[in-house]
Short mmCIF file of C-alpha atoms in Angstrom, two decimals:
data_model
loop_
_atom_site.label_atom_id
_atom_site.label_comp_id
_atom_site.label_asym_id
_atom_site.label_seq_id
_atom_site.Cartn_x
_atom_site.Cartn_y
_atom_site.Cartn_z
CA UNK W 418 19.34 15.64 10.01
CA UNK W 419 15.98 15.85 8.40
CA UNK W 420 14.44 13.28 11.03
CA UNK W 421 15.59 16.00 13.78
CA UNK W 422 13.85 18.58 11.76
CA UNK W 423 10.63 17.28 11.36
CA UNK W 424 10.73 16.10 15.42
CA UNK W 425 11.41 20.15 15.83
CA UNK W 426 9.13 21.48 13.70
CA UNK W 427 5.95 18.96 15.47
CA UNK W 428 7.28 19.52 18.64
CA UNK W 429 7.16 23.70 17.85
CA UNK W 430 3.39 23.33 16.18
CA UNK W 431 2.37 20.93 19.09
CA UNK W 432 3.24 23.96 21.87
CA UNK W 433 1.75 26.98 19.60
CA UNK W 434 -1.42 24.95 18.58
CA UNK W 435 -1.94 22.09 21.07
CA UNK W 436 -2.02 19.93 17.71
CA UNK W 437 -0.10 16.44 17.19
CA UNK W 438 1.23 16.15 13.73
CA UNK W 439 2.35 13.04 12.21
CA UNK W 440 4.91 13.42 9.35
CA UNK W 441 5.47 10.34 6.68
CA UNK W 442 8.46 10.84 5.10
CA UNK W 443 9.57 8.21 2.93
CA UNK W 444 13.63 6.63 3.50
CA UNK W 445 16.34 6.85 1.17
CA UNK W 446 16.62 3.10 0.47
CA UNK W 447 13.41 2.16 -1.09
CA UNK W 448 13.16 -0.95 -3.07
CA UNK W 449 9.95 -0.84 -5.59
CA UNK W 450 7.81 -4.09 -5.30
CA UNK W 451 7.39 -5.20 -8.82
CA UNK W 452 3.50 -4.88 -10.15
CA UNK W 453 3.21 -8.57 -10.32
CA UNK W 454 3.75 -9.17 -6.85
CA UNK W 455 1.65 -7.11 -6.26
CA UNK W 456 -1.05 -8.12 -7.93
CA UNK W 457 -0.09 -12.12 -6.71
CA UNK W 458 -0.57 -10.98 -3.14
CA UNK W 459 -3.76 -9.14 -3.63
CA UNK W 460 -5.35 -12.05 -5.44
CA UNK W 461 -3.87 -14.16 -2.45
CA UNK W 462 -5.33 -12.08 0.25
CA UNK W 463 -8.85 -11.36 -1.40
CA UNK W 464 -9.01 -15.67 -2.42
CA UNK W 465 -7.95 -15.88 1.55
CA UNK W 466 -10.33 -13.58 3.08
CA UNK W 467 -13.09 -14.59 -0.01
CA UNK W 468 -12.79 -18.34 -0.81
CA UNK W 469 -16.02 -17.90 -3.67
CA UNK W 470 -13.66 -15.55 -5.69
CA UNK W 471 -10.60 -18.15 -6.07
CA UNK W 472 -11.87 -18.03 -9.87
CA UNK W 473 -11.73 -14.85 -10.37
CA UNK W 474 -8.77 -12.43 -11.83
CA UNK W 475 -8.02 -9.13 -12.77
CA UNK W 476 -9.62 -9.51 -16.09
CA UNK W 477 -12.70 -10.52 -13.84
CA UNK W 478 -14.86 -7.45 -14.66
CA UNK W 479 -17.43 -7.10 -11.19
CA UNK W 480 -19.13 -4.87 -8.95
CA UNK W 481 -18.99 -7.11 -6.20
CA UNK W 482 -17.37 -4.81 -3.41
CA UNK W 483 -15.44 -7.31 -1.49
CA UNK W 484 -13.49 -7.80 -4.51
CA UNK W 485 -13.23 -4.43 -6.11
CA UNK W 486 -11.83 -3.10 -2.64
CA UNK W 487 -8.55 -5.33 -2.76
CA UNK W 488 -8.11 -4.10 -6.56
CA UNK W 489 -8.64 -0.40 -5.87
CA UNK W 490 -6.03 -1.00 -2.78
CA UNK W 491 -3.48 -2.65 -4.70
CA UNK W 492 -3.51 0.30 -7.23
CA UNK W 493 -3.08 2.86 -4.84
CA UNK W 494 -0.31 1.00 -3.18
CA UNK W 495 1.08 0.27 -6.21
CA UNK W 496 0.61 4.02 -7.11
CA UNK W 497 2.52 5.11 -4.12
CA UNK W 498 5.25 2.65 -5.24
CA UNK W 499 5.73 5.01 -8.23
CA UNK W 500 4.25 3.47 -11.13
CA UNK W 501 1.74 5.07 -13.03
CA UNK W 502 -1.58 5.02 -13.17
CA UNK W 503 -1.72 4.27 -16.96
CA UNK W 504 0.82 1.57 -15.79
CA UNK W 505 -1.27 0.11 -13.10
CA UNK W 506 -3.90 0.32 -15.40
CA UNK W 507 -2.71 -2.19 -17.93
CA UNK W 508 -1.82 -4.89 -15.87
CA UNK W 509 -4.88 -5.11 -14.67
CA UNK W 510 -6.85 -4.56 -17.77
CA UNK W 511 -8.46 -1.38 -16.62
CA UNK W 512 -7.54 2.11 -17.44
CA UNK W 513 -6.04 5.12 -16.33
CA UNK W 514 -9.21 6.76 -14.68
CA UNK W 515 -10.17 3.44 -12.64
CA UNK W 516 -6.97 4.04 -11.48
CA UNK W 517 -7.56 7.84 -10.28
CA UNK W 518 -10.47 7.02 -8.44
CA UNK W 519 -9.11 3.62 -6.95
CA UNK W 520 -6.47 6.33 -5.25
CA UNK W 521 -8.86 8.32 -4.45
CA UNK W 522 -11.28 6.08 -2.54
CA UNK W 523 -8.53 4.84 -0.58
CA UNK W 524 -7.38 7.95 0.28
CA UNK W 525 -10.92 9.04 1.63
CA UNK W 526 -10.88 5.56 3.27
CA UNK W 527 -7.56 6.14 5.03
CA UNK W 528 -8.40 9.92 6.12
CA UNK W 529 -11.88 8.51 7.43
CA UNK W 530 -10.26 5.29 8.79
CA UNK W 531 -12.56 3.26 6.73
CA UNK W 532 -12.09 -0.37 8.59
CA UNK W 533 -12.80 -2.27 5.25
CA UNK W 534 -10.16 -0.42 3.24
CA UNK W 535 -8.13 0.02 6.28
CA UNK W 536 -8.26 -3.98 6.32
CA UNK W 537 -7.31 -4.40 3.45
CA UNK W 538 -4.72 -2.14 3.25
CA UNK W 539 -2.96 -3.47 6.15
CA UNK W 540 -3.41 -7.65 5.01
CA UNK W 541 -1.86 -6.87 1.85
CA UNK W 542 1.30 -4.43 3.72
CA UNK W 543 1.87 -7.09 5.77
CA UNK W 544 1.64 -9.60 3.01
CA UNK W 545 4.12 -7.50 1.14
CA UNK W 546 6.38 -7.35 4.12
CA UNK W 547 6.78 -11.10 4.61
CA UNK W 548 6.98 -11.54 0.86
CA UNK W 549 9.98 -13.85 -0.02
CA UNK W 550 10.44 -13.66 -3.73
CA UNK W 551 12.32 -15.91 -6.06
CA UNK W 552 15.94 -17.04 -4.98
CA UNK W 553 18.06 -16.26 -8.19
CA UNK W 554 20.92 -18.71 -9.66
CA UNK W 555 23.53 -16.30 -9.13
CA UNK W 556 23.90 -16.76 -5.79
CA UNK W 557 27.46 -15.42 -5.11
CA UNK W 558 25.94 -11.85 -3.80
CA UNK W 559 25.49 -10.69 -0.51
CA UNK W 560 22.71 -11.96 1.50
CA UNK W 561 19.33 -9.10 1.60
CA UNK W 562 17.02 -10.05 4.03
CA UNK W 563 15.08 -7.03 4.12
CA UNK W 564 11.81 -6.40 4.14
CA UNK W 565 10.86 -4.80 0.29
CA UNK W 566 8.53 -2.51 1.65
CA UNK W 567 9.23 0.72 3.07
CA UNK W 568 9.18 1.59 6.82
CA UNK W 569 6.66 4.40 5.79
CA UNK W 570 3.85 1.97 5.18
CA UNK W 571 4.46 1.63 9.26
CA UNK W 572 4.38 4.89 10.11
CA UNK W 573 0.89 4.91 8.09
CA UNK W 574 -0.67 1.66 9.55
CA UNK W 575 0.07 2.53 13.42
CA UNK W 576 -1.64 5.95 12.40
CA UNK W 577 -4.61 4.61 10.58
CA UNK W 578 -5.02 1.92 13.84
CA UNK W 579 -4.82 4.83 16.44
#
């Protein structure tokens, strides 16, 4: 019903304004990626894409930009996952305020399609997306192959690559 809605309403402002909106809403089955993974896949991707950092970590404290992108990424993902900021902020040793303007920057990179952060953004998604996590010993429940990440994160990458 609300899907129908929204495909109303854009479809009403698109013929009174000759503009094409694009709605994210998120689903109602969303499974939160823990904060480790996330932070395993960012150190992944940045070690993959930057083979000099493969000592570093998120105790690391740099101003080297290649790294401090993936980092202010992950938080804002990770922020959008619904943990907070003060959250985010100590498991990666920083604080909450690193935190606000890590969201911040990657929101100004998204609305100006940034390609760096944009980059980023999307190799870590699609990280997260393949992600296969830990098979547990209790076995005996129903297979879940999903994806953990939410089809929003979609929605948001074919807009950021149009």
């Amino acid at each position: 019903k609300q899907k129908a809605q929204i495909e109303r309403f854009k479809n009403k402002f698109y013929r009174e304004h000759n503009i094409k909106l694009y709605v994210l809403a998120p689903t109602s089955f969303k499974v939160q990626v823990d904060l480790e993974i996330y932070k395993k896949i960012t150190l992944e991707c940045v070690v993959k894409d930057h083979p000099k950092y493969i000592d570093y970590d998120f105790e690391t404290k740099t101003k080297e930009r290649d790294f401090i992108t993936y980092i202010q990424v992950m938080s804002f993902m990770a922020h959008n996952d619904r943990y907070s900021k003060t959250a985010i902020g100590k498991s990666i040793f920083r604080n909450h305020a690193t935190i606000i303007n890590s969201c911040k920057i990657v929101n100004n990179g998204i609305e100006t399609k940034d390609k760096d952060i944009c980059r980023v953004l999307e190799k870590i998604q699609t990280k997260i997306n393949t992600y296969v996590g830990t098979i547990t010993k209790d076995i005996k429940g129903k297979d879940d192959t999903k994806s953990v990440s939410d089809p929003i994160w979609d929605e948001a990458r074919r807009f950021i690559n149009s």
